[in-house]
Amino acid sequence: MRVDEIDELLSIRAAELYYEENKTQDEIGQALRLTRWKVGRLLAQAKQRGFIRIEILHPRARRLPIERRLREERGLSDAIVVSTAGVHSPEELQQRTAQAAADYLTALRPVPRTLGVSWGRTLFEISQHLRNGWATGVNVVQINGGVSLNRRPGTAAATAVGIAQKGGGSATLLPSPAILERLETKEAIEADRVVAGVIELARSAEAYLFSAGAADHSSVHVESGYLSVADVDLLVQKGAVGDVVGRYIDSDGNIVDPALDARTVGLTLDELRGAPLAIAVMSGPAKHAVADAVVASGLCTVLVTDEATALHLLDG
Amino acid sequence: MRVDEIDELLSIRAAELYYEENKTQDEIGQALRLTRWKVGRLLAQAKQRGFIRIEILHPRARRLPIERRLREERGLSDAIVVSTAGVHSPEELQQRTAQAAADYLTALRPVPRTLGVSWGRTLFEISQHLRNGWATGVNVVQINGGVSLNRRPGTAAATAVGIAQKGGGSATLLPSPAILERLETKEAIEADRVVAGVIELARSAEAYLFSAGAADHSSVHVESGYLSVADVDLLVQKGAVGDVVGRYIDSDGNIVDPALDARTVGLTLDELRGAPLAIAVMSGPAKHAVADAVVASGLCTVLVTDEATALHLLDG
DNA sequence: GGCAATGCTGCTCATATGAGCAGAGGGCAC
DNA sequence: GTGCCCTCTGCTCATATGAGCAGCATTGCC
């Protein structure tokens, strides 16, 4: 048995006594016939070699070292990474991330007077997780079209209104479909005084909160009837990895289909990129690719995500 | 938000800073606007409530608190429980357990002059994991019949010889099948001078090392041809949970089929129960039931097993 | 074989942590 | 409203731990 192998084994024995039996390093020294300094060094070695794993098991637990890496390596101004330790279902992951986003909004200073929001499953969850009185006087404005055509009518409106009401402000909805069939219709809608006013207000928001959709058949755009399954397949063929405020991007963050984009109502991606505070919330394996595109192309300044997605952004 | 909920959240934030960021409790106090004593209490609370999980990730890692519980709650004189943290395959679990058994034997004091061993997959693994010179002058004697009829001829012999050679002693093999078809044959074999001598030697061994088999089709007795699949099914019907030294027992440790038992060559279970040092080595979910029977009926004084099996013995 | 370089050991001293306690504050019964 | 009780707070002091360092052993090199 080599010397470093003996030391490795000793460090495991020491770690067992230290972490599982709550013995002092001195006591361990007596038990293993070592000085307490040697024990301390063995323990440090065990930690450093990665034999000791410390996990915080709690739905609200975050992974600060990963957050730091995201800030440093991906140039984000802030990052919130929820732990996946003890997560049993995809729903739970979604809940944790939404809760973290709600927490982040609540703690945000200075409180934005106007908050631009997108809509979708994630945003709806966030609105549900915000507490009454999370802010006082935060007005909310929709930043992309979202009158649902098919199912779940009103989720988009309920999201914005919910965030606004709980934040002691009012919501301004964008009364337009997300994507129009004809360019002329889209231009006509945007020319409408009310719609133009809402978009103007959206441009002036102090902060944006949005999610991104994966480019697959589960997309809310398919569910809402704006796009067909075939449309999505075509977009994927063209390199789409997902959508942000209804606009489909490739892995570099470029618009995949300019013609489609021109028929999409709401803030443009460049307007979003110019924002001083843009909070993207994304979780789950399906969002890995689009999350990478969002972060790489500077669509967000703050990212709220889960551990696995974060690690994908760093090492994947 | 209730007060204890705030405290819970604070304790998680504190734990993140303490365990992930290596900050001192004082620094955490400054960051969270708390006194360092409050931080200390929050951390203690987080630990006590089970929010902090510390695992030792190493093939040789053991679970000392579980070992203690096994000694105290199941009346074992000693217990070795290997950690399942980071185990990816059933083979790895088997390896870890065999390694732990080899380690235990090596460290055993006083060194037994004669060691009685059974045979099988587990015992073979243990013999493989023992180092040359693990002892000086340990003689090994087989305690149950084991001339393989079908495949892998000689594993039983290789096991005993391997343990003996590496321990600087010699092996005495029991030259008999495990189970005979007729009672008369069994009695004739036991009457043989050589066989009788080996069994006498086995009875005088200072320590025994054995495993147990599950009562299912993967049994070594099926593999070796002593029992048919139908035989095993019948035994299970009669309540068998597994076998020890070839003798099938129910969950109370009683012989399931006395006629079959009478045709089985080797130490009886009562002789094993009388031993001052009987080391049982069992791992894997398939062995849970038989492990329980072995421990409950006092067949072993020392148990080497894995974490999941140990927890089954304690809480299952 | 001599010598330098490297790493390891056991120390001193500074710091971090936990135990235990006095007092403040807040809730509750009367 | 008053007094009691219980809990929680911030302290003192004892203990445990980590940083840094001088001396010693071991290794490798010539």
XYZ file of C-alpha atoms (C1' of nucleotides) in Angstrom:
692
model
C 0.000 0.000 0.000
C 1.503 3.295 -1.114
C 1.978 6.144 1.356
C -0.549 8.460 -0.245
C -3.005 5.567 -0.225
C -2.535 5.141 3.516
C -3.041 8.882 3.959
C -6.156 8.762 1.820
C -7.595 6.003 3.935
C -6.642 7.794 7.118
C -8.287 10.965 5.913
C -11.494 9.014 5.302
C -11.348 7.490 8.779
C -10.717 10.930 10.222
C -13.581 12.425 8.232
C -15.942 9.744 9.493
C -15.051 10.497 13.086
C -15.163 14.247 12.516
C -18.334 14.647 10.486
C -20.363 11.627 11.546
C -19.289 11.213 15.134
C -18.640 14.879 15.967
C -15.319 14.144 17.554
C -12.723 16.857 17.927
C -9.558 16.668 15.900
C -7.710 16.040 19.129
C -9.878 13.045 19.996
C -9.474 11.696 16.480
C -5.739 12.106 16.884
C -5.797 9.920 19.976
C -8.006 7.325 18.308
C -5.866 7.067 15.189
C -2.528 7.657 16.966
C -1.838 10.906 15.155
C -1.163 14.442 16.306
C -4.109 16.788 16.051
C -2.270 18.806 13.413
C -1.931 15.765 11.238
C -5.652 15.146 11.665
C -6.405 18.726 10.663
C -4.277 18.305 7.555
C -5.923 15.006 6.673
C -9.340 16.626 6.948
C -8.266 19.571 4.818
C -6.918 17.101 2.273
C -10.151 15.111 2.242
C -12.102 18.304 1.581
C -9.720 19.518 -1.051
C -9.730 16.194 -2.893
C -13.504 16.303 -2.977
C -14.168 13.376 -0.636
C -16.412 15.543 1.506
C -19.674 16.705 -0.016
C -21.770 19.199 1.897
C -25.232 19.809 0.528
C -27.920 22.157 1.717
C -31.216 20.359 1.382
C -33.932 22.979 1.159
C -36.279 24.213 -1.542
C -34.878 27.710 -1.120
C -31.228 26.651 -1.143
C -28.980 28.359 -3.667
C -25.575 27.521 -5.081
C -23.491 30.605 -4.459
C -20.218 29.332 -5.976
C -22.009 28.586 -9.228
C -23.639 32.013 -9.133
C -20.231 33.574 -8.782
C -18.870 31.596 -11.706
C -21.820 32.664 -13.842
C -21.155 36.304 -13.017
C -17.465 36.006 -13.668
C -17.364 33.644 -16.624
C -20.517 34.643 -18.434
C -20.469 38.353 -17.686
C -23.803 38.516 -15.915
C -24.353 41.316 -13.460
C -26.151 38.885 -11.201
C -27.109 35.228 -11.136
C -29.425 33.191 -8.930
C -28.931 29.442 -9.032
C -31.303 27.188 -7.097
C -30.028 23.887 -5.801
C -31.328 20.708 -7.370
C -30.470 18.654 -4.279
C -33.506 16.672 -3.266
C -35.588 17.610 -6.295
C -37.888 14.761 -7.288
C -39.930 16.134 -10.178
C -39.585 18.661 -12.986
C -42.476 20.570 -11.439
C -40.553 20.973 -8.215
C -37.612 22.397 -10.113
C -39.908 24.891 -11.827
C -41.415 25.839 -8.465
C -38.023 26.393 -6.902
C -36.862 28.562 -9.752
C -40.048 30.612 -9.788
C -39.783 31.072 -6.040
C -36.188 32.240 -6.407
C -37.224 34.719 -9.090
C -39.988 36.017 -6.850
C -37.511 36.347 -4.000
C -35.101 38.199 -6.252
C -37.759 40.651 -7.391
C -38.867 41.230 -3.824
C -35.338 42.007 -2.681
C -34.504 44.128 -5.730
C -33.227 47.643 -4.947
C -33.891 50.207 -6.178
C -37.429 49.048 -6.726
C -38.248 49.602 -10.416
C -41.145 51.972 -10.949
C -42.134 50.184 -14.122
C -41.482 46.522 -14.763
C -41.793 45.045 -18.232
C -42.892 41.409 -18.251
C -43.395 38.676 -20.792
C -45.827 35.856 -20.211
C -45.883 32.076 -20.208
C -45.804 29.210 -17.758
C -42.725 30.420 -15.931
C -43.934 34.003 -15.564
C -47.281 32.778 -14.313
C -45.543 30.688 -11.656
C -43.501 33.671 -10.569
C -46.623 35.788 -10.204
C -48.097 33.039 -8.049
C -45.045 32.939 -5.803
C -44.893 36.670 -5.168
C -46.386 37.730 -1.856
C -48.941 40.409 -1.433
C -47.081 43.623 -0.792
C -43.796 42.389 -2.325
C -43.371 46.006 -3.419
C -45.313 49.220 -3.134
C -46.223 50.955 -6.338
C -44.650 48.790 -9.010
C -46.438 49.210 -12.316
C -46.291 46.346 -14.738
C -46.368 46.491 -18.505
C -46.520 43.610 -20.940
C -43.629 43.633 -23.357
C -44.958 41.218 -25.943
C -48.313 40.367 -27.412
C -50.192 37.633 -25.709
C -53.886 37.306 -26.213
C -54.232 33.579 -26.092
C -56.095 32.122 -29.021
C -56.909 28.682 -27.713
C -56.656 27.342 -24.257
C -56.117 28.986 -20.930
C -57.408 32.383 -21.942
C -56.144 35.157 -19.784
C -53.030 33.582 -18.290
C -50.963 36.317 -19.868
C -53.230 39.000 -18.435
C -53.507 37.212 -15.082
C -49.736 37.099 -14.827
C -49.202 40.821 -15.372
C -52.167 41.827 -13.267
C -51.152 39.469 -10.472
C -47.622 40.836 -10.308
C -48.921 44.407 -10.380
C -51.641 43.956 -7.783
C -49.408 42.190 -5.308
C -46.836 44.910 -5.884
C -49.316 47.709 -5.159
C -49.384 48.994 -8.711
C -51.390 48.581 -11.845
C -50.865 46.542 -14.985
C -50.845 47.767 -18.561
C -51.675 44.989 -20.952
C -50.603 44.814 -24.565
C -53.881 44.117 -26.364
C -52.497 42.222 -29.303
C -51.822 38.675 -30.414
C -48.239 37.517 -30.085
C -47.749 36.764 -33.756
C -49.944 37.912 -36.643
C -50.515 36.058 -39.824
C -49.888 38.997 -42.103
C -47.275 41.707 -41.848
C -49.813 44.367 -42.747
C -52.031 43.416 -39.822
C -49.082 43.580 -37.457
C -48.153 47.042 -38.717
C -51.724 48.185 -38.427
C -51.945 46.949 -34.845
C -48.692 48.620 -33.909
C -49.955 51.825 -35.457
C -52.951 51.747 -33.161
C -52.692 54.569 -30.588
C -53.288 52.303 -27.584
C -50.911 49.598 -28.707
C -48.240 52.088 -29.664
C -48.609 53.716 -26.264
C -48.195 50.423 -24.446
C -45.093 49.560 -26.439
C -43.695 53.009 -25.742
C -44.336 52.459 -22.042
C -42.701 49.036 -22.301
C -39.594 50.648 -23.843
C -39.334 52.989 -20.912
C -39.534 50.277 -18.249
C -36.730 50.317 -15.714
C -36.505 46.551 -15.583
C -37.621 43.543 -17.583
C -38.613 40.127 -16.385
C -38.984 37.365 -18.910
C -38.469 33.720 -19.602
C -37.584 31.900 -22.799
C -39.293 29.026 -24.488
C -37.663 25.948 -25.903
C -38.095 25.385 -29.632
C -40.179 22.242 -29.399
C -43.754 21.086 -29.638
C -44.495 21.926 -26.021
C -44.030 25.635 -26.748
C -46.713 27.993 -25.488
C -46.917 29.360 -29.029
C -48.076 25.987 -30.236
C -50.388 25.612 -27.279
C -51.807 29.081 -27.846
C -52.257 28.489 -31.548
C -49.862 31.104 -32.907
C -47.612 28.464 -34.437
C -48.243 24.972 -35.728
C -46.088 21.984 -34.915
C -44.836 22.186 -38.502
C -43.885 25.851 -38.044
C -41.784 24.918 -35.027
C -40.130 22.053 -36.880
C -39.214 24.457 -39.667
C -37.771 26.944 -37.193
C -35.697 24.192 -35.594
C -34.458 23.232 -39.040
C -33.317 26.804 -39.493
C -31.360 26.578 -36.264
C -33.838 27.891 -33.707
C -33.069 26.904 -30.091
C -35.966 28.776 -28.521
C -37.835 32.046 -28.260
C -37.555 35.163 -26.162
C -40.647 37.401 -25.985
C -42.013 35.432 -28.920
C -38.954 35.905 -31.123
C -37.100 32.765 -32.191
C -33.333 32.811 -31.984
C -30.493 30.501 -32.929
C -27.633 29.550 -30.642
C -25.902 32.874 -31.348
C -28.966 34.858 -30.375
C -29.762 35.892 -33.926
C -33.290 36.031 -35.295
C -33.901 32.791 -37.149
C -36.745 33.896 -39.379
C -36.838 37.679 -40.011
C -40.192 37.470 -41.778
C -41.780 35.760 -38.800
C -40.067 38.185 -36.486
C -41.539 41.099 -38.393
C -45.002 39.711 -37.664
C -44.295 39.432 -33.927
C -45.655 42.211 -31.714
C -43.708 43.652 -28.824
C -40.278 44.778 -27.749
C -37.489 43.770 -30.128
C -34.536 41.763 -28.926
C -32.195 44.700 -29.465
C -34.384 46.858 -27.282
C -34.146 44.137 -24.630
C -30.370 43.998 -25.067
C -30.143 47.691 -24.385
C -31.882 47.377 -21.027
C -29.835 48.035 -17.903
C -31.740 45.360 -16.005
C -33.144 42.356 -17.814
C -33.969 39.351 -15.668
C -34.271 36.024 -17.457
C -35.797 33.062 -15.640
C -35.257 29.624 -17.118
C -35.114 26.115 -15.712
C -35.156 22.530 -16.833
C -33.075 20.540 -19.309
C -35.253 21.644 -22.242
C -34.103 25.214 -21.720
C -30.375 24.515 -21.691
C -29.788 25.449 -25.315
C -31.906 28.593 -25.300
C -30.457 29.657 -21.952
C -27.017 29.472 -23.494
C -28.152 31.599 -26.432
C -29.800 34.172 -24.164
C -26.737 34.547 -21.970
C -24.236 34.449 -24.832
C -26.005 37.126 -26.833
C -26.475 39.464 -23.896
C -30.238 39.290 -23.766
C -30.228 39.335 -19.991
C -28.146 40.965 -17.304
C -29.527 38.770 -14.547
C -30.229 35.056 -14.777
C -32.376 32.987 -12.457
C -31.965 29.284 -13.128
C -31.358 25.835 -11.710
C -28.074 24.181 -10.922
C -28.049 21.798 -13.891
C -28.770 24.572 -16.374
C -26.137 26.754 -14.772
C -23.547 24.006 -15.024
C -24.473 23.540 -18.652
C -23.762 27.228 -19.225
C -20.390 26.876 -17.543
C -19.024 23.513 -18.583
C -21.382 22.146 -21.206
C -44.328 35.103 6.589
C -44.213 33.484 10.008
C -41.258 34.093 12.296
C -39.967 30.529 12.220
C -40.232 30.646 8.447
C -38.019 33.741 8.357
C -35.572 31.988 10.657
C -35.603 28.917 8.456
C -34.807 31.016 5.424
C -32.109 32.893 7.277
C -30.551 29.642 8.405
C -30.402 28.513 4.782
C -28.766 31.781 3.707
C -26.309 31.460 6.568
C -25.562 27.847 5.659
C -24.869 28.836 2.063
C -22.390 31.470 3.150
C -20.810 29.203 5.738
C -20.495 25.930 3.837
C -20.300 27.098 0.230
C -18.494 30.409 0.615
C -16.350 29.538 3.645
C -17.224 32.743 5.422
C -16.852 33.023 9.174
C -19.951 33.305 11.299
C -18.894 36.858 12.062
C -18.754 37.807 8.381
C -22.118 36.176 7.807
C -23.454 38.199 10.703
C -22.350 41.393 9.026
C -23.798 40.347 5.684
C -27.174 39.368 7.092
C -27.248 42.013 9.805
C -27.185 39.533 12.630
C -24.898 39.001 15.581
C -22.425 36.185 15.190
C -24.172 34.302 17.981
C -27.431 34.374 16.133
C -25.625 33.059 13.071
C -24.155 30.242 15.129
C -27.618 29.349 16.386
C -29.099 29.450 12.902
C -26.413 27.101 11.657
C -26.948 24.729 14.560
C -30.655 24.800 13.807
C -30.099 24.088 10.128
C -27.986 21.077 11.031
C -30.405 19.855 13.646
C -33.377 20.161 11.294
C -31.535 18.106 8.728
C -31.040 20.828 6.115
C -27.318 20.140 6.036
C -26.180 16.837 4.590
C -22.535 15.911 4.842
C -21.471 12.880 2.865
C -18.119 11.195 2.612
C -17.657 10.162 -0.992
C -15.153 7.354 -1.047
C -15.253 3.641 -1.794
C -13.860 2.937 1.662
C -16.198 5.296 3.507
C -18.217 3.809 6.350
C -21.304 4.951 8.206
C -20.307 4.938 11.858
C -23.626 6.147 13.300
C -25.427 3.308 11.556
C -22.826 0.865 12.798
C -23.440 2.071 16.318
C -27.191 1.653 15.927
C -26.727 -1.881 14.628
C -24.618 -2.762 17.636
C -27.034 -1.205 20.073
C -30.374 -2.067 18.511
C -29.615 -5.453 17.014
C -27.219 -6.703 19.646
C -24.254 -7.261 17.353
C -20.841 -7.202 18.894
C -19.573 -5.302 15.869
C -20.922 -3.919 12.618
C -19.256 -2.535 9.502
C -21.482 -0.482 7.219
C -20.095 0.772 3.931
C -21.469 3.980 2.480
C -23.585 3.776 -0.658
C -22.878 7.417 -1.544
C -21.671 7.587 -5.115
C -22.313 3.931 -5.885
C -23.331 3.474 -9.500
C -23.670 -0.265 -9.932
C -24.560 -3.329 -7.857
C -21.071 -4.645 -8.602
C -19.529 -1.593 -6.977
C -21.594 -2.158 -3.858
C -20.411 -5.749 -3.735
C -16.803 -4.622 -4.175
C -17.070 -2.079 -1.388
C -18.568 -4.576 0.989
C -15.990 -7.245 0.164
C -13.228 -4.685 0.640
C -14.646 -3.718 4.019
C -14.803 -7.367 5.055
C -11.186 -7.836 3.968
C -10.208 -4.727 5.937
C -12.045 -6.023 8.983
C -10.315 -9.386 8.812
C -6.949 -7.728 8.404
C -7.466 -5.534 11.439
C -8.976 -8.309 13.561
C -7.276 -8.840 16.931
C -6.541 -11.323 18.274
C -5.774 -12.960 14.965
C -7.703 -16.257 14.821
C -5.479 -19.276 14.424
C -8.155 -21.115 12.497
C -10.781 -19.422 10.399
C -13.850 -21.277 9.158
C -15.155 -20.023 5.843
C -18.106 -20.696 3.591
C -17.930 -20.130 -0.144
C -19.799 -18.254 -2.828
C -19.556 -15.027 -4.817
C -19.152 -12.818 -1.776
C -16.503 -14.939 -0.138
C -14.594 -15.152 -3.387
C -14.610 -11.349 -3.650
C -13.317 -11.052 -0.117
C -10.467 -13.441 -0.862
C -9.608 -11.288 -3.873
C -9.541 -8.114 -1.807
C -7.282 -9.460 0.915
C -3.655 -8.399 0.569
C -0.754 -10.721 0.642
C 0.384 -10.950 4.222
C -2.896 -9.758 5.699
C -2.049 -12.112 8.534
C 0.728 -14.509 9.411
C -0.254 -18.076 10.028
C -4.001 -18.112 9.661
C -5.262 -21.538 8.732
C -8.498 -21.759 6.855
C -11.072 -24.514 6.938
C -14.190 -24.868 4.841
C -17.325 -25.113 6.942
C -19.723 -26.395 4.312
C -19.547 -28.683 1.333
C -18.795 -27.067 -1.923
C -17.549 -29.122 -4.777
C -19.146 -27.310 -7.655
C -21.088 -29.603 -9.973
C -21.525 -27.333 -12.962
C -19.845 -24.104 -13.770
C -16.895 -22.309 -12.256
C -15.268 -25.398 -10.812
C -12.948 -24.671 -7.980
C -14.194 -21.244 -6.862
C -14.947 -22.681 -3.454
C -11.492 -24.159 -3.222
C -9.864 -21.060 -4.703
C -11.563 -18.906 -2.087
C -10.344 -20.882 0.899
C -6.885 -21.423 -0.536
C -6.588 -17.752 -1.477
C -7.504 -16.537 1.989
C -5.127 -19.018 3.570
C -2.170 -18.360 1.280
C -2.393 -14.596 1.616
C -2.675 -15.064 5.365
C 0.444 -17.187 5.556
C -1.385 -20.380 6.440
C -2.837 -23.396 4.764
C -6.355 -24.338 3.738
C -8.296 -27.434 4.649
C -11.005 -28.178 2.124
C -14.189 -30.070 2.817
C -14.206 -32.667 0.021
C -17.947 -33.069 -0.304
C -20.844 -31.736 -2.295
C -22.947 -29.095 -0.565
C -26.175 -31.047 -0.706
C -26.591 -34.733 -1.432
C -29.516 -36.362 -3.110
C -29.935 -39.098 -0.569
C -29.653 -38.952 3.178
C -27.731 -42.213 3.228
C -25.042 -40.794 0.960
C -24.726 -37.744 3.154
C -24.331 -39.872 6.257
C -21.783 -42.057 4.505
C -19.774 -39.035 3.463
C -19.825 -37.576 6.937
C -18.706 -40.901 8.295
C -15.630 -40.762 6.087
C -12.527 -40.237 8.195
C -11.229 -37.304 6.185
C -14.557 -35.515 5.991
C -15.288 -36.091 9.654
C -11.873 -34.710 10.493
C -12.441 -31.564 8.470
C -15.810 -30.963 10.091
C -14.250 -31.507 13.490
C -11.587 -28.931 12.615
C -14.292 -26.583 11.390
C -16.098 -26.882 14.709
C -12.942 -25.872 16.535
C -12.334 -22.747 14.464
C -11.862 -19.572 16.455
C -13.774 -17.484 13.962
C -16.163 -17.967 11.079
C -16.568 -15.896 7.960
C -19.590 -16.504 5.793
C -22.173 -14.913 3.603
C -25.796 -15.773 2.999
C -27.634 -16.405 -0.226
C -30.997 -15.045 -1.199
C -33.717 -17.569 -1.854
C -34.125 -16.904 -5.543
C -33.129 -18.307 -8.913
C -29.775 -16.554 -8.906
C -28.645 -18.671 -5.950
C -25.257 -20.348 -6.202
C -26.967 -23.609 -5.362
C -28.978 -23.361 -8.535
C -25.933 -22.250 -10.474
C -23.895 -25.097 -9.056
C -26.597 -27.630 -9.749
C -27.431 -28.679 -6.175
C -30.936 -27.307 -6.412
C -33.320 -26.775 -9.302
C -35.308 -23.634 -9.879
C -38.371 -25.593 -8.799
C -36.660 -26.646 -5.564
C -35.999 -23.015 -4.743
C -39.572 -22.032 -5.551
C -40.775 -24.725 -3.179
C -38.468 -23.512 -0.435
C -39.725 -19.964 -0.906
C -43.292 -21.284 -0.644
C -42.352 -22.819 2.689
C -41.114 -19.430 3.852
C -37.417 -19.529 2.975
C -35.724 -16.119 2.782
C -32.249 -17.419 2.014
C -29.498 -19.804 2.986
C -26.554 -19.768 5.327
C -23.810 -22.334 4.720
C -26.225 -24.106 2.385
C -29.042 -24.355 4.918
C -32.272 -22.576 4.046
C -33.954 -20.552 6.770
C -37.178 -18.615 7.183
C -37.418 -15.079 8.521
C -37.074 -16.365 12.088
C -33.890 -18.229 11.284
C -35.498 -21.655 11.501
C -34.683 -24.454 9.106
C -37.346 -24.472 6.417
C -36.978 -28.021 5.196
C -35.472 -30.393 7.791
C -35.199 -33.207 5.263
C -33.181 -31.072 2.896
C -31.143 -29.780 5.809
C -30.307 -33.337 6.810
C -28.828 -33.883 3.355
C -26.649 -30.762 3.636
C -23.005 -31.288 4.592
C -21.160 -29.001 6.958
C -21.494 -27.059 10.185
C -25.065 -26.834 11.482
C -26.651 -23.480 12.174
C -26.699 -24.133 15.901
C -22.987 -24.796 15.824
C -22.588 -21.449 14.063
C -24.820 -19.752 16.634
C -22.568 -20.992 19.380
C -19.480 -19.383 17.893
C -17.935 -16.479 19.780
C -16.986 -14.774 16.525
C -19.116 -15.246 13.417
C -18.697 -12.655 10.699
C -21.538 -12.414 8.183
C -20.984 -10.443 4.983
C -24.057 -9.484 2.951
C -24.891 -6.682 0.574
C -27.498 -5.693 -1.949
C -31.282 -5.398 -1.833
C -31.743 -9.114 -2.572
C -30.111 -9.949 0.759
C -32.267 -7.678 2.908
C -34.653 -10.396 4.040
C -32.027 -13.018 4.735
C -29.808 -10.471 6.480
C -32.675 -9.708 8.815
C -33.141 -13.409 9.533
C -29.413 -13.933 10.147
C -29.153 -11.037 12.566
C -32.463 -11.714 14.303
C -31.656 -15.357 14.940
C -28.176 -14.704 16.223
C -26.316 -16.450 13.430
C -23.606 -13.804 13.416
C -21.882 -11.675 15.996
C -20.369 -9.324 13.445
C -22.080 -7.994 10.348
C -20.417 -6.419 7.318
C -22.977 -4.842 5.023
C -24.030 -1.828 3.001
C -25.923 1.230 4.170
C -29.245 0.323 2.555
C -29.242 -3.170 4.016
C -28.277 -1.782 7.422
C -31.129 0.721 7.329
C -33.486 -2.078 6.378
C -32.372 -3.957 9.484
C -32.994 -0.895 11.627
C -36.110 0.745 10.233
C -37.475 -1.642 7.613
C 28.814 10.018 -0.665
C 27.707 14.837 -0.281
C 24.496 18.388 -0.951
C 20.513 20.930 -2.148
C 15.769 20.956 -2.572
C 11.496 19.499 -1.197
C 8.099 18.167 1.744
C 6.564 16.780 6.160
C 6.191 17.351 11.256
C 5.022 19.404 15.488
C 5.123 23.556 17.437
C 3.310 28.878 18.734
C 0.051 32.008 18.312
C -4.152 34.149 16.443
C -8.777 33.327 15.370
C -13.247 31.022 15.176
C -16.575 28.587 17.538
C -19.538 26.623 21.178
C -21.285 26.427 26.152
C -23.401 28.589 29.485
C -25.581 32.531 31.663
C -27.754 37.092 33.025
C -30.990 40.086 31.507
C -34.533 41.942 28.240
C -38.757 41.445 26.005
C -43.086 39.633 24.975
C -47.104 36.880 25.799
C -50.519 35.204 28.946
C -53.447 34.439 33.034
C -55.748 36.642 36.464
C -52.935 46.540 34.603
C -49.770 43.525 36.915
C -46.983 39.906 37.664
C -45.237 35.603 36.044
C -43.112 32.708 32.842
C -40.875 31.577 28.877
C -38.033 32.558 25.113
C -34.670 34.858 22.879
C -30.542 37.888 22.926
C -25.930 39.230 23.434
C -22.470 38.630 26.403
C -17.969 36.021 28.918
C -15.105 32.515 28.871
C -13.284 27.985 27.487
C -12.199 25.269 23.682
C -11.307 23.946 18.906
C -9.266 25.103 14.765
C -6.289 27.187 11.216
C -2.040 29.939 9.691
C 2.478 30.204 9.660
C 7.107 28.714 10.790
C 11.534 26.371 12.170
C 13.624 22.014 12.214
C 14.036 17.364 10.415
C 13.735 13.616 7.128
C 13.700 12.101 2.454
C 14.579 12.384 -2.182
C 17.013 13.161 -6.138
C 21.032 14.855 -8.351
C 25.680 15.136 -9.257
